[in-house]
Amino acid sequence: MKTLNIDGLTIFEIKVLVQQGGKFVAFPNTVSVLLKKIKKTSTVYFIRPEESTFKYSAYFLFLNLIIGWWYLPWGPISLIKSLFYLFKGGKDVTLDILEILNENLPLYNPDIHYLQTA
């Protein structure tokens, strides 16, 4: 699963940013091609605290509005579900991503013995 906006961050820094209000979100989208509906989820974006999700969801909003409703009758129904998550700010997948990070990456335990004064 590809995750964007975490370049250069350690797991420890990601956890701190999540505690401060950061989150991982995915934007569901529906694309209708001729007589076939393709429903998928975008790559996962890391949204930092105090950052808006609109700049990431705008592309998927326009994509859904332009080519998401063509497959009748299920295209408009899937489009409404996708729009719900887009206007909500994306589907929050923070817990899933943190679980994957904890399983696959080593735990960061900073050595702070040099900060202690005796």
PDB file of C-alpha atoms in Angstrom:
ATOM      1  CA  MET A   1       0.000   0.000   0.000  1.00  0.00           C
ATOM      2  CA  LYS A   2       1.578   3.217  -1.133  1.00  0.00           C
ATOM      3  CA  THR A   3       1.534   6.057   1.400  1.00  0.00           C
ATOM      4  CA  LEU A   4       2.314   9.641   0.436  1.00  0.00           C
ATOM      5  CA  ASN A   5       3.576  12.562   2.569  1.00  0.00           C
ATOM      6  CA  ILE A   6       5.701  10.534   4.995  1.00  0.00           C
ATOM      7  CA  ASP A   7       9.034  11.164   3.305  1.00  0.00           C
ATOM      8  CA  GLY A   8      11.841  11.495   5.837  1.00  0.00           C
ATOM      9  CA  LEU A   9       9.665  10.749   8.890  1.00  0.00           C
ATOM     10  CA  THR A  10      10.531   8.012  11.373  1.00  0.00           C
ATOM     11  CA  ILE A  11       7.883   5.852  12.989  1.00  0.00           C
ATOM     12  CA  PHE A  12       8.373   7.780  16.208  1.00  0.00           C
ATOM     13  CA  GLU A  13       7.738  11.104  14.450  1.00  0.00           C
ATOM     14  CA  ILE A  14       4.666   9.694  12.697  1.00  0.00           C
ATOM     15  CA  LYS A  15       3.236   8.511  16.024  1.00  0.00           C
ATOM     16  CA  VAL A  16       3.852  11.918  17.587  1.00  0.00           C
ATOM     17  CA  LEU A  17       2.133  13.667  14.660  1.00  0.00           C
ATOM     18  CA  VAL A  18      -0.825  11.259  14.919  1.00  0.00           C
ATOM     19  CA  GLN A  19      -1.122  12.062  18.633  1.00  0.00           C
ATOM     20  CA  GLN A  20      -1.186  15.756  17.713  1.00  0.00           C
ATOM     21  CA  GLY A  21      -4.041  15.208  15.240  1.00  0.00           C
ATOM     22  CA  GLY A  22      -2.428  13.831  12.101  1.00  0.00           C
ATOM     23  CA  LYS A  23      -4.160  11.010  10.270  1.00  0.00           C
ATOM     24  CA  PHE A  24      -3.909   8.661   7.331  1.00  0.00           C
ATOM     25  CA  VAL A  25      -6.759   8.956   4.846  1.00  0.00           C
ATOM     26  CA  ALA A  26      -7.760   7.290   1.597  1.00  0.00           C
ATOM     27  CA  PHE A  27     -10.185   8.692  -0.934  1.00  0.00           C
ATOM     28  CA  PRO A  28     -12.577   6.158  -2.483  1.00  0.00           C
ATOM     29  CA  ASN A  29     -13.465   6.734  -6.101  1.00  0.00           C
ATOM     30  CA  THR A  30     -15.774   5.203  -8.660  1.00  0.00           C
ATOM     31  CA  VAL A  31     -14.873   5.087 -12.313  1.00  0.00           C
ATOM     32  CA  SER A  32     -17.375   3.840 -14.890  1.00  0.00           C
ATOM     33  CA  VAL A  33     -15.983   2.550 -18.158  1.00  0.00           C
ATOM     34  CA  LEU A  34     -18.615   1.631 -20.750  1.00  0.00           C
ATOM     35  CA  LEU A  35     -20.683  -1.058 -19.029  1.00  0.00           C
ATOM     36  CA  LYS A  36     -18.299  -1.781 -16.197  1.00  0.00           C
ATOM     37  CA  LYS A  37     -17.934  -0.103 -12.831  1.00  0.00           C
ATOM     38  CA  ILE A  38     -14.530   0.054 -11.174  1.00  0.00           C
ATOM     39  CA  LYS A  39     -14.590   1.020  -7.525  1.00  0.00           C
ATOM     40  CA  LYS A  40     -11.256   1.482  -5.858  1.00  0.00           C
ATOM     41  CA  THR A  41      -9.482   3.393  -3.138  1.00  0.00           C
ATOM     42  CA  SER A  42      -6.736   5.886  -3.817  1.00  0.00           C
ATOM     43  CA  THR A  43      -3.297   5.706  -2.343  1.00  0.00           C
ATOM     44  CA  VAL A  44      -3.132   6.613   1.319  1.00  0.00           C
ATOM     45  CA  TYR A  45      -2.182  10.177   2.230  1.00  0.00           C
ATOM     46  CA  PHE A  46      -0.709  11.270   5.547  1.00  0.00           C
ATOM     47  CA  ILE A  47      -2.442  14.459   6.626  1.00  0.00           C
ATOM     48  CA  ARG A  48      -0.441  16.437   9.142  1.00  0.00           C
ATOM     49  CA  PRO A  49      -2.095  18.257  12.028  1.00  0.00           C
ATOM     50  CA  GLU A  50      -3.783  21.510  10.958  1.00  0.00           C
ATOM     51  CA  GLU A  51      -3.559  20.476   7.272  1.00  0.00           C
ATOM     52  CA  SER A  52      -6.644  20.402   5.063  1.00  0.00           C
ATOM     53  CA  THR A  53      -7.612  17.320   3.079  1.00  0.00           C
ATOM     54  CA  PHE A  54      -9.249  19.345   0.298  1.00  0.00           C
ATOM     55  CA  LYS A  55      -6.105  19.709  -1.809  1.00  0.00           C
ATOM     56  CA  TYR A  56      -5.836  15.911  -1.929  1.00  0.00           C
ATOM     57  CA  SER A  57      -9.523  15.112  -2.375  1.00  0.00           C
ATOM     58  CA  ALA A  58     -10.247  17.700  -5.102  1.00  0.00           C
ATOM     59  CA  TYR A  59      -8.822  15.490  -7.864  1.00  0.00           C
ATOM     60  CA  PHE A  60     -10.920  12.510  -6.797  1.00  0.00           C
ATOM     61  CA  LEU A  61     -13.999  14.711  -6.430  1.00  0.00           C
ATOM     62  CA  PHE A  62     -13.773  15.891 -10.036  1.00  0.00           C
ATOM     63  CA  LEU A  63     -12.895  12.405 -11.260  1.00  0.00           C
ATOM     64  CA  ASN A  64     -15.998  10.958  -9.586  1.00  0.00           C
ATOM     65  CA  LEU A  65     -18.271  13.712 -10.842  1.00  0.00           C
ATOM     66  CA  ILE A  66     -17.067  13.395 -14.429  1.00  0.00           C
ATOM     67  CA  ILE A  67     -16.845   9.638 -14.969  1.00  0.00           C
ATOM     68  CA  GLY A  68     -18.312   8.006 -11.865  1.00  0.00           C
ATOM     69  CA  TRP A  69     -21.985   7.936 -12.767  1.00  0.00           C
ATOM     70  CA  TRP A  70     -22.012   6.464 -16.291  1.00  0.00           C
ATOM     71  CA  TYR A  71     -22.715   2.862 -15.306  1.00  0.00           C
ATOM     72  CA  LEU A  72     -26.459   2.798 -14.715  1.00  0.00           C
ATOM     73  CA  PRO A  73     -28.092   2.010 -12.285  1.00  0.00           C
ATOM     74  CA  TRP A  74     -25.208   1.245  -9.874  1.00  0.00           C
ATOM     75  CA  GLY A  75     -22.865   4.026 -10.945  1.00  0.00           C
ATOM     76  CA  PRO A  76     -24.827   6.844  -9.257  1.00  0.00           C
ATOM     77  CA  ILE A  77     -25.248   4.772  -6.095  1.00  0.00           C
ATOM     78  CA  SER A  78     -21.503   4.131  -5.844  1.00  0.00           C
ATOM     79  CA  LEU A  79     -20.883   7.766  -6.702  1.00  0.00           C
ATOM     80  CA  ILE A  80     -22.970   8.908  -3.731  1.00  0.00           C
ATOM     81  CA  LYS A  81     -20.998   6.623  -1.403  1.00  0.00           C
ATOM     82  CA  SER A  82     -17.705   7.958  -2.757  1.00  0.00           C
ATOM     83  CA  LEU A  83     -18.866  11.575  -2.482  1.00  0.00           C
ATOM     84  CA  PHE A  84     -19.857  10.978   1.141  1.00  0.00           C
ATOM     85  CA  TYR A  85     -16.272  10.078   2.032  1.00  0.00           C
ATOM     86  CA  LEU A  86     -14.807  12.850  -0.134  1.00  0.00           C
ATOM     87  CA  PHE A  87     -16.871  15.549   1.569  1.00  0.00           C
ATOM     88  CA  LYS A  88     -16.144  13.968   4.953  1.00  0.00           C
ATOM     89  CA  GLY A  89     -12.417  14.426   4.303  1.00  0.00           C
ATOM     90  CA  GLY A  90     -11.529  10.917   3.221  1.00  0.00           C
ATOM     91  CA  LYS A  91     -11.786   7.526   4.817  1.00  0.00           C
ATOM     92  CA  ASP A  92      -9.702   7.440   7.987  1.00  0.00           C
ATOM     93  CA  VAL A  93      -7.348   4.449   7.880  1.00  0.00           C
ATOM     94  CA  THR A  94      -4.969   5.614  10.620  1.00  0.00           C
ATOM     95  CA  LEU A  95      -5.374   2.586  12.878  1.00  0.00           C
ATOM     96  CA  ASP A  96      -4.809   0.169  10.005  1.00  0.00           C
ATOM     97  CA  ILE A  97      -1.638   1.946   8.856  1.00  0.00           C
ATOM     98  CA  LEU A  98      -0.229   2.226  12.385  1.00  0.00           C
ATOM     99  CA  GLU A  99      -0.847  -1.492  12.885  1.00  0.00           C
ATOM    100  CA  ILE A 100       1.023  -2.289   9.670  1.00  0.00           C
ATOM    101  CA  LEU A 101       3.886   0.014  10.663  1.00  0.00           C
ATOM    102  CA  ASN A 102       4.155  -1.593  14.099  1.00  0.00           C
ATOM    103  CA  GLU A 103       4.244  -5.086  12.596  1.00  0.00           C
ATOM    104  CA  ASN A 104       6.722  -4.440   9.798  1.00  0.00           C
ATOM    105  CA  LEU A 105       9.095  -1.786  11.069  1.00  0.00           C
ATOM    106  CA  PRO A 106      11.327  -1.889  14.139  1.00  0.00           C
ATOM    107  CA  LEU A 107      10.418   0.017  17.279  1.00  0.00           C
ATOM    108  CA  TYR A 108      12.285   3.273  17.780  1.00  0.00           C
ATOM    109  CA  ASN A 109      13.597   3.634  21.317  1.00  0.00           C
ATOM    110  CA  PRO A 110      15.656   6.793  21.554  1.00  0.00           C
ATOM    111  CA  ASP A 111      18.659   6.608  23.833  1.00  0.00           C
ATOM    112  CA  ILE A 112      18.289   9.635  26.100  1.00  0.00           C
ATOM    113  CA  HIS A 113      20.804   8.687  28.803  1.00  0.00           C
ATOM    114  CA  TYR A 114      22.900  11.703  27.888  1.00  0.00           C
ATOM    115  CA  LEU A 115      20.021  14.001  28.925  1.00  0.00           C
ATOM    116  CA  GLN A 116      19.994  12.721  32.484  1.00  0.00           C
ATOM    117  CA  THR A 117      22.111  14.625  34.948  1.00  0.00           C
ATOM    118  CA  ALA A 118      23.299  12.969  38.125  1.00  0.00           C
TER     119      ALA A 118
END
